[in-house]
mmCIF file of C-alpha atoms in Angstrom:
data_model
loop_
_atom_site.group_PDB
_atom_site.id
_atom_site.type_symbol
_atom_site.label_atom_id
_atom_site.label_comp_id
_atom_site.label_asym_id
_atom_site.label_seq_id
_atom_site.Cartn_x
_atom_site.Cartn_y
_atom_site.Cartn_z
ATOM 1 C CA MET A 215 -30.739 37.070 27.413
ATOM 2 C CA ASP A 216 -27.105 35.243 26.857
ATOM 3 C CA GLN A 217 -25.557 36.255 23.800
ATOM 4 C CA VAL A 218 -25.157 33.840 21.159
ATOM 5 C CA PRO A 219 -21.705 33.701 19.541
ATOM 6 C CA ALA A 220 -21.194 34.438 15.654
ATOM 7 C CA PRO A 221 -21.107 31.093 13.640
ATOM 8 C CA HIS A 222 -17.168 30.276 12.676
ATOM 9 C CA ARG A 223 -16.261 30.773 9.102
ATOM 10 C CA ALA A 224 -13.739 27.982 7.973
ATOM 11 C CA SER A 225 -10.919 29.282 6.163
ATOM 12 C CA SER A 226 -8.540 27.892 3.694
ATOM 13 C CA PRO A 227 -5.136 26.977 5.167
ATOM 14 C CA PRO A 228 -2.083 29.283 4.460
ATOM 15 C CA THR A 229 -0.544 26.180 2.603
ATOM 16 C CA SER A 230 -3.215 26.288 -0.679
ATOM 17 C CA GLU A 231 -4.870 28.778 -2.422
ATOM 18 C CA PRO A 232 -8.213 26.707 -3.644
ATOM 19 C CA SER A 233 -10.092 27.784 -6.704
ATOM 20 C CA SER A 234 -13.752 26.934 -7.516
ATOM 21 C CA SER A 235 -12.383 24.810 -10.326
ATOM 22 C CA GLN A 236 -9.640 23.348 -8.300
ATOM 23 C CA PRO A 237 -10.628 23.533 -4.696
ATOM 24 C CA LEU A 238 -7.794 21.377 -3.955
ATOM 25 C CA ALA A 239 -4.605 23.069 -5.309
ATOM 26 C CA GLY A 240 -1.726 23.315 -3.373
ATOM 27 C CA ARG A 241 -2.542 20.139 -1.385
ATOM 28 C CA VAL A 242 -1.397 16.868 -1.210
ATOM 29 C CA ALA A 243 -3.190 13.847 -1.137
ATOM 30 C CA ILE A 244 -2.068 10.145 0.041
ATOM 31 C CA VAL A 245 -4.214 7.343 -1.886
ATOM 32 C CA THR A 246 -2.732 3.645 -0.773
ATOM 33 C CA GLY A 247 -4.235 1.062 -3.159
ATOM 34 C CA ALA A 248 -3.763 3.546 -5.604
ATOM 35 C CA SER A 249 -2.985 1.650 -8.501
ATOM 36 C CA ARG A 250 -5.842 -0.036 -9.947
ATOM 37 C CA GLY A 251 -9.949 0.260 -9.118
ATOM 38 C CA ILE A 252 -11.347 2.680 -7.102
ATOM 39 C CA GLY A 253 -7.681 3.946 -5.561
ATOM 40 C CA LEU A 254 -6.888 4.617 -9.066
ATOM 41 C CA ALA A 255 -10.176 6.430 -9.483
ATOM 42 C CA ILE A 256 -9.926 8.064 -6.649
ATOM 43 C CA ALA A 257 -6.195 9.443 -7.638
ATOM 44 C CA THR A 258 -7.120 10.572 -11.195
ATOM 45 C CA HIS A 259 -10.579 12.497 -9.683
ATOM 46 C CA LEU A 260 -8.204 14.072 -6.415
ATOM 47 C CA SER A 261 -5.514 15.137 -9.831
ATOM 48 C CA THR A 262 -8.677 16.851 -11.579
ATOM 49 C CA LEU A 263 -9.560 18.790 -8.505
ATOM 50 C CA GLY A 264 -5.912 19.942 -8.424
ATOM 51 C CA ALA A 265 -3.856 17.936 -5.476
ATOM 52 C CA SER A 266 -0.653 16.519 -5.924
ATOM 53 C CA LEU A 267 -0.524 12.506 -5.595
ATOM 54 C CA VAL A 268 1.522 10.280 -3.594
ATOM 55 C CA LEU A 269 0.205 6.672 -4.993
ATOM 56 C CA GLY A 270 0.831 3.836 -2.364
ATOM 57 C CA TYR A 271 1.000 0.460 -4.111
ATOM 58 C CA ALA A 272 1.760 -2.971 -3.031
ATOM 59 C CA SER A 273 2.688 -4.502 -6.387
ATOM 60 C CA ARG A 274 1.716 -3.988 -9.839
ATOM 61 C CA GLY A 275 4.619 -1.034 -9.858
ATOM 62 C CA ASP A 276 4.212 -0.861 -13.705
ATOM 63 C CA GLU A 277 0.896 0.308 -13.686
ATOM 64 C CA ALA A 278 1.245 2.655 -10.471
ATOM 65 C CA ASP A 279 4.310 4.082 -12.506
ATOM 66 C CA ALA A 280 1.888 4.763 -15.601
ATOM 67 C CA LEU A 281 -0.365 6.192 -13.532
ATOM 68 C CA ALA A 282 2.467 8.747 -11.818
ATOM 69 C CA ALA A 283 3.078 9.379 -15.239
ATOM 70 C CA SER A 284 -0.088 10.411 -16.617
ATOM 71 C CA LEU A 285 -0.808 12.645 -13.724
ATOM 72 C CA PRO A 286 0.374 16.515 -13.948
ATOM 73 C CA ARG A 287 1.745 16.001 -10.129
ATOM 74 C CA ALA A 288 2.389 12.561 -8.646
ATOM 75 C CA VAL A 289 4.751 10.047 -7.556
ATOM 76 C CA ALA A 290 4.216 6.321 -7.184
ATOM 77 C CA VAL A 291 5.663 4.704 -3.975
ATOM 78 C CA ARG A 292 5.761 0.914 -2.746
ATOM 79 C CA ALA A 293 4.858 0.532 0.046
ATOM 80 C CA ASP A 294 3.744 -2.165 3.055
ATOM 81 C CA ILE A 295 0.946 -0.426 4.796
ATOM 82 C CA SER A 296 1.022 -3.340 6.950
ATOM 83 C CA ASP A 297 4.580 -2.523 8.439
ATOM 84 C CA GLU A 298 5.092 0.988 10.084
ATOM 85 C CA SER A 299 8.438 2.162 8.123
ATOM 86 C CA GLY A 300 6.448 1.732 4.826
ATOM 87 C CA VAL A 301 3.417 3.510 6.079
ATOM 88 C CA ARG A 302 5.631 6.308 7.026
ATOM 89 C CA SER A 303 7.467 6.278 3.829
ATOM 90 C CA LEU A 304 3.999 7.504 2.336
ATOM 91 C CA PHE A 305 4.110 10.708 3.972
ATOM 92 C CA ASP A 306 7.927 10.913 3.670
ATOM 93 C CA ALA A 307 7.261 10.584 0.238
ATOM 94 C CA ALA A 308 4.399 13.574 0.268
ATOM 95 C CA GLU A 309 6.994 15.843 2.066
ATOM 96 C CA SER A 310 10.019 15.304 0.122
ATOM 97 C CA SER A 311 8.319 15.537 -3.424
ATOM 98 C CA PHE A 312 6.054 18.542 -3.269
ATOM 99 C CA GLY A 313 7.972 20.484 -0.736
ATOM 100 C CA ALA A 314 4.316 21.484 0.628
ATOM 101 C CA GLY A 315 5.263 20.751 4.345
ATOM 102 C CA ALA A 316 3.148 17.738 5.693
ATOM 103 C CA PRO A 317 0.536 15.882 3.136
ATOM 104 C CA HIS A 318 -2.742 17.452 3.940
ATOM 105 C CA ILE A 319 -5.302 14.493 2.674
ATOM 106 C CA LEU A 320 -4.903 10.458 3.611
ATOM 107 C CA VAL A 321 -7.040 8.272 1.417
ATOM 108 C CA ALA A 322 -6.900 4.963 3.290
ATOM 109 C CA ASN A 323 -7.845 2.425 0.205
ATOM 110 C CA ALA A 324 -5.682 -0.737 0.491
ATOM 111 C CA GLY A 325 -7.691 -3.729 1.161
ATOM 112 C CA VAL A 326 -7.568 -7.479 0.240
ATOM 113 C CA LEU A 327 -10.254 -10.015 0.036
ATOM 114 C CA ASP A 328 -10.516 -13.933 0.396
ATOM 115 C CA ASP A 329 -11.957 -14.719 -2.858
ATOM 116 C CA LYS A 330 -12.427 -18.490 -1.608
ATOM 117 C CA TYR A 331 -15.036 -16.747 0.176
ATOM 118 C CA PRO A 332 -15.284 -19.291 3.150
ATOM 119 C CA THR A 333 -17.503 -19.500 6.081
ATOM 120 C CA VAL A 334 -16.259 -18.529 9.518
ATOM 121 C CA ALA A 335 -15.909 -22.136 10.095
ATOM 122 C CA ASP A 336 -13.971 -23.333 7.127
ATOM 123 C CA THR A 337 -11.868 -19.699 7.273
ATOM 124 C CA ALA A 338 -8.081 -20.795 7.548
ATOM 125 C CA THR A 339 -6.017 -18.744 10.458
ATOM 126 C CA GLU A 340 -3.400 -17.597 7.596
ATOM 127 C CA ASP A 341 -6.305 -15.942 5.423
ATOM 128 C CA PHE A 342 -7.844 -14.366 8.119
ATOM 129 C CA ASP A 343 -4.596 -12.886 9.314
ATOM 130 C CA ARG A 344 -3.407 -11.835 5.972
ATOM 131 C CA VAL A 345 -6.921 -9.745 5.559
ATOM 132 C CA VAL A 346 -6.446 -8.403 9.072
ATOM 133 C CA ALA A 347 -2.501 -7.124 8.047
ATOM 134 C CA VAL A 348 -3.726 -5.183 5.022
ATOM 135 C CA ASN A 349 -7.627 -3.990 6.140
ATOM 136 C CA LEU A 350 -7.100 -3.345 9.362
ATOM 137 C CA ARG A 351 -3.683 -2.872 10.808
ATOM 138 C CA GLY A 352 -2.816 -1.306 7.509
ATOM 139 C CA ALA A 353 -5.864 1.212 7.939
ATOM 140 C CA PHE A 354 -4.904 1.748 11.452
ATOM 141 C CA LEU A 355 -0.784 2.259 10.743
ATOM 142 C CA CYS A 356 -2.006 5.047 8.242
ATOM 143 C CA ILE A 357 -4.889 7.019 9.864
ATOM 144 C CA ARG A 358 -2.772 7.157 12.835
ATOM 145 C CA GLU A 359 -0.065 8.769 10.914
ATOM 146 C CA ALA A 360 -2.375 10.981 9.192
ATOM 147 C CA ALA A 361 -3.770 12.088 12.938
ATOM 148 C CA ARG A 362 -0.280 12.862 13.938
ATOM 149 C CA ARG A 363 0.912 14.587 10.319
ATOM 150 C CA LEU A 364 -1.848 16.334 8.853
ATOM 151 C CA PRO A 365 -1.529 19.965 9.307
ATOM 152 C CA ARG A 366 -3.897 21.562 11.956
ATOM 153 C CA GLY A 367 -5.924 24.709 11.212
ATOM 154 C CA GLY A 368 -8.043 23.335 8.441
ATOM 155 C CA GLY A 369 -7.875 21.192 5.143
ATOM 156 C CA GLY A 370 -6.675 18.166 6.755
ATOM 157 C CA ARG A 371 -8.726 15.007 5.791
ATOM 158 C CA ILE A 372 -8.874 11.676 6.385
ATOM 159 C CA VAL A 373 -11.106 9.377 4.348
ATOM 160 C CA ALA A 374 -11.199 5.608 4.835
ATOM 161 C CA VAL A 375 -12.504 3.433 2.054
ATOM 162 C CA THR A 376 -15.057 0.960 3.759
ATOM 163 C CA SER A 377 -17.552 -1.544 2.632
ATOM 164 C CA SER A 378 -21.597 -1.611 2.355
ATOM 165 C CA VAL A 379 -21.042 -5.186 3.552
ATOM 166 C CA VAL A 380 -20.642 -3.900 7.307
ATOM 167 C CA ALA A 381 -24.655 -3.017 6.784
ATOM 168 C CA SER A 382 -25.906 -6.115 4.987
ATOM 169 C CA LEU A 383 -23.396 -8.702 6.586
ATOM 170 C CA PRO A 384 -23.636 -10.899 3.627
ATOM 171 C CA PRO A 385 -21.956 -14.658 4.331
ATOM 172 C CA ARG A 386 -18.635 -15.655 3.158
ATOM 173 C CA TYR A 387 -17.394 -12.172 3.604
ATOM 174 C CA ALA A 388 -17.095 -12.776 7.622
ATOM 175 C CA ALA A 389 -13.444 -11.587 7.721
ATOM 176 C CA TYR A 390 -13.733 -8.574 5.237
ATOM 177 C CA THR A 391 -16.842 -7.156 6.742
ATOM 178 C CA ALA A 392 -15.085 -7.704 10.606
ATOM 179 C CA THR A 393 -11.788 -5.594 8.977
ATOM 180 C CA LYS A 394 -13.871 -2.932 7.376
ATOM 181 C CA ALA A 395 -16.583 -2.351 10.546
ATOM 182 C CA ALA A 396 -13.063 -2.374 12.945
ATOM 183 C CA VAL A 397 -12.294 0.632 10.612
ATOM 184 C CA GLU A 398 -15.339 2.217 10.599
ATOM 185 C CA ALA A 399 -15.616 2.126 14.298
ATOM 186 C CA LEU A 400 -11.330 3.524 14.442
ATOM 187 C CA VAL A 401 -12.393 6.135 12.200
ATOM 188 C CA ARG A 402 -15.576 7.496 13.707
ATOM 189 C CA THR A 403 -13.815 7.422 17.028
ATOM 190 C CA MET A 404 -10.917 9.305 15.825
ATOM 191 C CA ALA A 405 -13.037 12.196 14.221
ATOM 192 C CA LYS A 406 -13.760 12.894 17.988
ATOM 193 C CA GLU A 407 -10.265 12.749 19.302
ATOM 194 C CA LEU A 408 -9.349 15.750 16.749
ATOM 195 C CA LYS A 409 -11.703 17.774 17.876
ATOM 196 C CA GLY A 410 -9.938 21.236 17.553
ATOM 197 C CA THR A 411 -7.819 20.517 14.703
ATOM 198 C CA ARG A 412 -9.924 21.212 12.078
ATOM 199 C CA ILE A 413 -9.007 17.221 10.514
ATOM 200 C CA THR A 414 -12.158 15.889 9.619
ATOM 201 C CA ALA A 415 -12.213 11.956 9.240
ATOM 202 C CA ASN A 416 -15.187 10.379 7.483
ATOM 203 C CA CYS A 417 -15.684 6.462 5.925
ATOM 204 C CA VAL A 418 -16.932 5.836 1.972
ATOM 205 C CA ALA A 419 -18.313 2.506 1.965
ATOM 206 C CA PRO A 420 -19.327 1.343 -1.486
ATOM 207 C CA GLY A 421 -21.347 -1.563 -2.405
ATOM 208 C CA ALA A 422 -20.324 -4.119 -5.378
ATOM 209 C CA THR A 423 -18.464 -2.365 -7.456
ATOM 210 C CA ALA A 424 -16.703 -3.639 -10.982
ATOM 211 C CA THR A 425 -13.452 -3.845 -9.920
ATOM 212 C CA ASP A 426 -10.627 -7.054 -10.206
ATOM 213 C CA MET A 427 -10.965 -7.664 -6.393
ATOM 214 C CA PHE A 428 -14.940 -7.510 -6.873
ATOM 215 C CA PHE A 429 -14.495 -10.878 -9.752
ATOM 216 C CA ALA A 430 -11.846 -12.591 -8.542
ATOM 217 C CA GLY A 431 -13.549 -16.266 -7.590
ATOM 218 C CA LYS A 432 -17.063 -15.122 -7.840
ATOM 219 C CA SER A 433 -19.586 -16.947 -10.623
ATOM 220 C CA GLU A 434 -21.479 -15.662 -12.879
ATOM 221 C CA GLU A 435 -24.253 -16.259 -10.899
ATOM 222 C CA MET A 436 -22.524 -14.369 -7.663
ATOM 223 C CA VAL A 437 -22.107 -11.594 -9.833
ATOM 224 C CA ARG A 438 -25.789 -11.210 -11.219
ATOM 225 C CA ASN A 439 -26.731 -11.749 -7.400
ATOM 226 C CA SER A 440 -25.442 -8.286 -6.650
ATOM 227 C CA VAL A 441 -26.730 -6.934 -9.752
ATOM 228 C CA VAL A 442 -30.456 -7.756 -9.439
ATOM 229 C CA SER A 443 -30.091 -6.991 -5.349
ATOM 230 C CA ASN A 444 -29.610 -3.746 -6.516
ATOM 231 C CA PRO A 445 -32.253 -0.818 -6.831
ATOM 232 C CA MET A 446 -30.150 0.272 -9.516
ATOM 233 C CA GLU A 447 -29.943 -3.077 -11.219
ATOM 234 C CA ARG A 448 -26.329 -2.642 -12.203
ATOM 235 C CA LEU A 449 -22.512 -2.904 -10.374
ATOM 236 C CA GLY A 450 -20.759 0.322 -9.041
ATOM 237 C CA GLU A 451 -18.015 1.305 -11.150
ATOM 238 C CA PRO A 452 -14.933 3.157 -9.537
ATOM 239 C CA GLY A 453 -16.432 6.620 -10.888
ATOM 240 C CA ASP A 454 -19.380 6.189 -8.632
ATOM 241 C CA ILE A 455 -17.109 6.338 -5.808
ATOM 242 C CA ALA A 456 -14.338 8.680 -6.870
ATOM 243 C CA PRO A 457 -16.692 11.986 -6.513
ATOM 244 C CA VAL A 458 -17.812 11.382 -3.013
ATOM 245 C CA VAL A 459 -14.030 10.586 -1.728
ATOM 246 C CA GLY A 460 -13.387 14.212 -3.590
ATOM 247 C CA PHE A 461 -16.032 15.637 -2.372
ATOM 248 C CA LEU A 462 -14.998 14.788 1.415
ATOM 249 C CA CYS A 463 -11.648 16.244 1.247
ATOM 250 C CA THR A 464 -12.747 19.717 -0.158
ATOM 251 C CA ASP A 465 -13.256 22.412 2.330
ATOM 252 C CA ALA A 466 -17.058 21.963 1.193
ATOM 253 C CA ALA A 467 -17.384 19.321 3.345
ATOM 254 C CA GLU A 468 -15.796 20.257 6.561
ATOM 255 C CA TRP A 469 -18.917 19.868 8.292
ATOM 256 C CA ILE A 470 -19.315 16.521 7.881
ATOM 257 C CA ASN A 471 -17.259 14.654 10.089
ATOM 258 C CA GLY A 472 -17.258 11.412 12.127
ATOM 259 C CA GLN A 473 -19.771 9.875 9.152
ATOM 260 C CA VAL A 474 -19.772 6.763 7.091
ATOM 261 C CA ILE A 475 -21.433 7.304 3.691
ATOM 262 C CA ARG A 476 -22.842 4.192 2.081
ATOM 263 C CA ALA A 477 -21.793 4.629 -1.706
ATOM 264 C CA ASN A 478 -24.014 1.775 -3.426
ATOM 265 C CA GLY A 479 -27.179 2.451 -5.343
ATOM 266 C CA GLY A 480 -29.490 1.894 -2.576
ATOM 267 C CA TYR A 481 -27.994 -1.699 -1.702
ATOM 268 C CA VAL A 482 -28.567 -1.324 1.923
#
């Protein structure tokens, strides 16, 4: 009878000494779109887990700087993620700011939405291009750079924040939904391409979450419909999403790879 090989036991990467209370101690995380909303909650939560943070932002520098000042180990970096040099600057800042070599974690969270909520027929080309530039091109550039630069051998984590609209397909979100669906396909494919590196790649797909982007352009009726259609009868909060992302960034989640986790209260 053939012998069954002993199971592989994951070990911590040599650059960190995580503890049970701070499982990301000694590791560096890049979070895009970190100045507010879900990104802010994720960055804050990763900090409580011990990570050092590079806070990527495109605007609202005052908010990003205030967040960086409130965390024990964080720098705010302005970067246009639709530009290759902007993306590289985030990874360069991670290497230069904390002296830990390559960053260990990327959370690709930045995103935009056309808050006019047009049908496909009424979507302006320039508005479509803007959504694609940030949500798809930007995410692609970030996860590609992560695949090239995250450390091999343990602790490397890629998490893309997508959306549960990929499953529910609501009218008037077509451009946003299309970009998030494409990101999910990219990430799940890349998880297979990274075979042998012990870098995991996953998506977290929030449902309707109480952020500035969610409320922009919505009527009270649209917001109420999001509440009543959810089994929990409320909107999500950024704090509902951050712990899911945080778990995926730890060693405990190494066996979760190439997955889309829909954190939405049962909406879909």
